[in-house]
């Protein structure tokens, strides 16, 4: 995929364990900036970009190559806020900033229970958060200076995170 320089509007990746607030954050950033919110899970379901269904976890195993192909044009154009619980299958130059949201275990536990996840799925996701899986993934897939790790526990955090990402977008657009 040809990427990198020349984008007038930035692409932002918002990643983190399920329940950390990716969709909520991405939606608010998109509303404020006019950037396009791309929820990878929704695209995968709409376009059937999965290879199989994981029955145990009631989840679709997405076909990473097809997802990247599907989003190639939008990402090349710029101006996308991409929201997904994984980022290592995207090209390194696809994103100008990679935001990893973090949530305290007890808060995350409650959010996932409220969402109606099965107990083993709640536990697996809380474990994923404790092990910092998404932080490690972002750090090993993108230059560290592009990765921003932000707490997402409270509504104040949410507001501050959105403000910080919106500022980044505005600054990017001013300087491009
Ligand atoms: P994700 O897209 O990462 O799965 P979400 O955006 O659906 O997460 O958020 C999960 C729930 O938590 C949802 O009810 C909104 C709420 N939430 C998200 N971020 C929050 C924050 N910083 N403070 C309080 N609640 C938050």
Short mmCIF file of C-alpha atoms and ligand atoms in Angstrom, two decimals:
data_model
loop_
_atom_site.label_atom_id
_atom_site.label_comp_id
_atom_site.label_asym_id
_atom_site.label_seq_id
_atom_site.Cartn_x
_atom_site.Cartn_y
_atom_site.Cartn_z
CA UNK A 1 0.00 0.00 0.00
CA UNK A 2 1.35 3.39 -0.92
CA UNK A 3 1.01 5.69 2.06
CA UNK A 4 2.76 8.28 4.09
CA UNK A 5 3.49 11.86 3.07
CA UNK A 6 1.03 14.01 1.21
CA UNK A 7 -2.02 13.46 3.40
CA UNK A 8 -3.71 16.73 4.19
CA UNK A 9 -5.80 15.21 6.93
CA UNK A 10 -4.30 12.70 9.35
CA UNK A 11 -5.28 9.10 9.95
CA UNK A 12 -5.67 8.24 13.61
CA UNK A 13 -5.74 4.71 14.99
CA UNK A 14 -7.65 4.26 18.25
CA UNK A 15 -6.91 0.91 19.79
CA UNK A 16 -7.21 -0.83 23.15
CA UNK A 17 -8.86 -3.80 24.82
CA UNK A 18 -12.62 -4.11 24.16
CA UNK A 19 -14.51 -1.84 26.57
CA UNK A 20 -11.77 0.76 27.00
CA UNK A 21 -13.78 3.35 25.05
CA UNK A 22 -12.48 3.21 21.47
CA UNK A 23 -15.81 3.66 19.73
CA UNK A 24 -17.02 6.39 22.10
CA UNK A 25 -13.73 8.28 21.71
CA UNK A 26 -13.53 7.81 17.94
CA UNK A 27 -17.13 8.97 17.46
CA UNK A 28 -16.55 12.17 19.43
CA UNK A 29 -13.30 12.89 17.58
CA UNK A 30 -15.06 12.33 14.24
CA UNK A 31 -17.99 14.57 15.21
CA UNK A 32 -15.67 17.36 16.33
CA UNK A 33 -13.18 17.25 13.46
CA UNK A 34 -15.27 16.00 10.54
CA UNK A 35 -12.92 13.05 10.15
CA UNK A 36 -14.49 9.77 9.11
CA UNK A 37 -15.03 7.18 11.83
CA UNK A 38 -14.10 3.71 10.60
CA UNK A 39 -15.14 0.98 13.03
CA UNK A 40 -13.21 -2.03 11.72
CA UNK A 41 -15.61 -4.51 13.36
CA UNK A 42 -18.56 -2.93 11.52
CA UNK A 43 -16.72 -2.98 8.18
CA UNK A 44 -15.80 -6.64 8.73
CA UNK A 45 -19.44 -7.54 9.41
CA UNK A 46 -20.87 -5.44 6.57
CA UNK A 47 -18.43 -6.69 3.95
CA UNK A 48 -18.06 -10.16 5.45
CA UNK A 49 -14.30 -9.83 5.72
CA UNK A 50 -13.88 -12.76 8.06
CA UNK A 51 -12.53 -16.19 7.47
CA UNK A 52 -14.23 -18.11 10.26
CA UNK A 53 -16.22 -17.76 13.44
CA UNK A 54 -14.66 -18.45 16.82
CA UNK A 55 -17.51 -20.26 18.56
CA UNK A 56 -15.92 -20.26 22.00
CA UNK A 57 -15.48 -16.52 22.04
CA UNK A 58 -18.48 -15.72 19.86
CA UNK A 59 -16.25 -13.61 17.66
CA UNK A 60 -15.42 -13.37 13.99
CA UNK A 61 -11.84 -14.03 12.91
CA UNK A 62 -11.20 -11.22 10.51
CA UNK A 63 -9.25 -11.58 7.32
CA UNK A 64 -6.56 -8.97 7.89
CA UNK A 65 -5.38 -8.69 4.28
CA UNK A 66 -8.90 -8.10 3.03
CA UNK A 67 -9.52 -5.47 5.73
CA UNK A 68 -6.39 -3.58 4.68
CA UNK A 69 -7.42 -3.83 1.01
CA UNK A 70 -10.91 -2.59 1.85
CA UNK A 71 -9.59 0.45 3.73
CA UNK A 72 -6.66 1.17 1.41
CA UNK A 73 -8.26 4.01 -0.57
CA UNK A 74 -9.76 5.73 2.48
CA UNK A 75 -6.45 5.55 4.35
CA UNK A 76 -4.48 6.79 1.33
CA UNK A 77 -6.80 9.80 1.15
CA UNK A 78 -6.43 10.52 4.88
CA UNK A 79 -8.90 11.80 7.43
CA UNK A 80 -9.86 8.47 9.02
CA UNK A 81 -10.32 7.68 12.69
CA UNK A 82 -9.95 3.91 12.75
CA UNK A 83 -11.23 2.06 15.79
CA UNK A 84 -10.12 -1.53 16.42
CA UNK A 85 -8.79 -3.81 19.16
CA UNK A 86 -5.68 -4.50 17.15
CA UNK A 87 -3.35 -2.55 14.90
CA UNK A 88 -0.43 -4.78 13.91
CA UNK A 89 -1.77 -5.76 10.50
CA UNK A 90 -1.87 -2.20 9.15
CA UNK A 91 1.10 -0.74 7.24
CA UNK A 92 3.39 1.32 9.46
CA UNK A 93 2.74 4.53 7.53
CA UNK A 94 -1.05 4.15 7.58
CA UNK A 95 -1.41 6.25 10.75
CA UNK A 96 -0.09 9.60 11.89
CA UNK A 97 -1.01 8.85 15.49
CA UNK A 98 -1.83 5.60 17.30
CA UNK A 99 -3.84 6.07 20.50
CA UNK A 100 -3.98 3.18 22.98
CA UNK A 101 -6.75 3.53 25.57
CA UNK A 102 -6.26 1.99 29.02
CA UNK A 103 -8.84 1.22 31.67
CA UNK A 104 -8.44 0.02 35.27
CA UNK A 105 -9.32 -3.65 35.74
CA UNK A 106 -12.33 -3.17 37.98
CA UNK A 107 -13.87 -0.52 35.75
CA UNK A 108 -13.24 -2.59 32.62
CA UNK A 109 -14.71 -5.65 34.31
CA UNK A 110 -17.93 -3.77 35.05
CA UNK A 111 -18.19 -2.32 31.55
CA UNK A 112 -17.81 -5.75 29.94
CA UNK A 113 -20.30 -7.35 32.32
CA UNK A 114 -22.78 -4.57 31.56
CA UNK A 115 -22.22 -5.31 27.88
CA UNK A 116 -23.39 -8.86 28.57
CA UNK A 117 -20.15 -10.65 27.75
CA UNK A 118 -19.86 -14.24 29.00
CA UNK A 119 -17.71 -14.62 32.13
CA UNK A 120 -14.77 -16.21 30.31
CA UNK A 121 -14.83 -13.45 27.71
CA UNK A 122 -14.82 -10.78 30.43
CA UNK A 123 -11.88 -12.50 32.10
CA UNK A 124 -9.93 -12.93 28.88
CA UNK A 125 -10.32 -9.24 28.05
CA UNK A 126 -9.43 -8.04 31.54
CA UNK A 127 -6.36 -10.30 31.38
CA UNK A 128 -5.49 -8.78 28.00
CA UNK A 129 -5.64 -5.33 29.61
CA UNK A 130 -3.51 -6.38 32.60
CA UNK A 131 -0.89 -7.85 30.25
CA UNK A 132 -0.86 -4.58 28.25
CA UNK A 133 -1.28 -6.58 25.04
CA UNK A 134 -2.47 -3.63 22.95
CA UNK A 135 0.18 -1.25 24.31
CA UNK A 136 2.88 -3.77 23.36
CA UNK A 137 1.29 -4.34 19.97
CA UNK A 138 1.16 -0.63 19.17
CA UNK A 139 4.72 -0.08 20.41
CA UNK A 140 6.06 -2.95 18.31
CA UNK A 141 4.12 -1.99 15.18
CA UNK A 142 4.61 1.80 15.05
CA UNK A 143 7.39 4.28 15.89
CA UNK A 144 7.11 5.07 19.60
CA UNK A 145 6.81 8.81 19.03
CA UNK A 146 3.57 8.21 17.16
CA UNK A 147 2.01 6.12 19.98
CA UNK A 148 -0.02 7.82 22.70
CA UNK A 149 -1.17 5.77 25.72
CA UNK A 150 -4.15 7.42 27.44
CA UNK A 151 -6.20 6.50 30.52
CA UNK A 152 -9.90 6.04 29.78
CA UNK A 153 -11.54 5.49 33.16
CA UNK A 154 -13.81 8.48 33.65
CA UNK A 155 -15.86 10.95 31.64
CA UNK A 156 -13.19 13.55 32.44
CA UNK A 157 -10.60 11.25 30.86
CA UNK A 158 -12.84 10.85 27.82
CA UNK A 159 -13.22 14.60 27.41
CA UNK A 160 -9.49 15.20 27.85
CA UNK A 161 -8.53 12.42 25.43
CA UNK A 162 -10.91 13.70 22.77
CA UNK A 163 -9.51 17.21 23.25
CA UNK A 164 -5.94 15.97 22.88
CA UNK A 165 -6.69 14.00 19.71
CA UNK A 166 -8.68 16.90 18.22
CA UNK A 167 -5.71 19.22 18.91
CA UNK A 168 -3.41 16.80 17.13
CA UNK A 169 -5.73 16.72 14.11
CA UNK A 170 -5.97 20.52 13.98
CA UNK A 171 -2.22 20.93 14.29
CA UNK A 172 -1.61 18.33 11.57
CA UNK A 173 -4.01 20.12 9.23
CA UNK A 174 -2.44 23.51 9.90
CA UNK A 175 1.04 22.26 9.15
CA UNK A 176 0.25 20.16 6.08
P1 LIG B 1 -14.78 -0.08 22.95
O1 LIG B 1 -15.14 0.56 21.63
O2 LIG B 1 -13.34 0.09 23.29
O3 LIG B 1 -15.23 -1.50 23.07
P2 LIG B 1 -16.89 1.64 24.02
O4 LIG B 1 -16.59 2.95 23.40
O5 LIG B 1 -17.98 0.83 23.43
O6 LIG B 1 -15.56 0.73 24.10
O7 LIG B 1 -17.14 1.93 25.57
C1 LIG B 1 -17.59 0.91 26.45
C2 LIG B 1 -18.52 1.50 27.48
O8 LIG B 1 -17.83 2.33 28.38
C3 LIG B 1 -19.62 2.39 26.88
O9 LIG B 1 -20.77 2.18 27.66
C4 LIG B 1 -19.12 3.81 27.08
C5 LIG B 1 -18.28 3.68 28.31
N1 LIG B 1 -17.06 4.52 28.31
C6 LIG B 1 -16.13 4.59 27.36
N2 LIG B 1 -15.13 5.39 27.70
C7 LIG B 1 -15.42 5.85 28.93
C8 LIG B 1 -14.76 6.74 29.85
N3 LIG B 1 -13.56 7.31 29.58
N4 LIG B 1 -15.35 6.99 31.04
C9 LIG B 1 -16.55 6.42 31.35
N5 LIG B 1 -17.22 5.58 30.52
C10 LIG B 1 -16.65 5.30 29.33
#
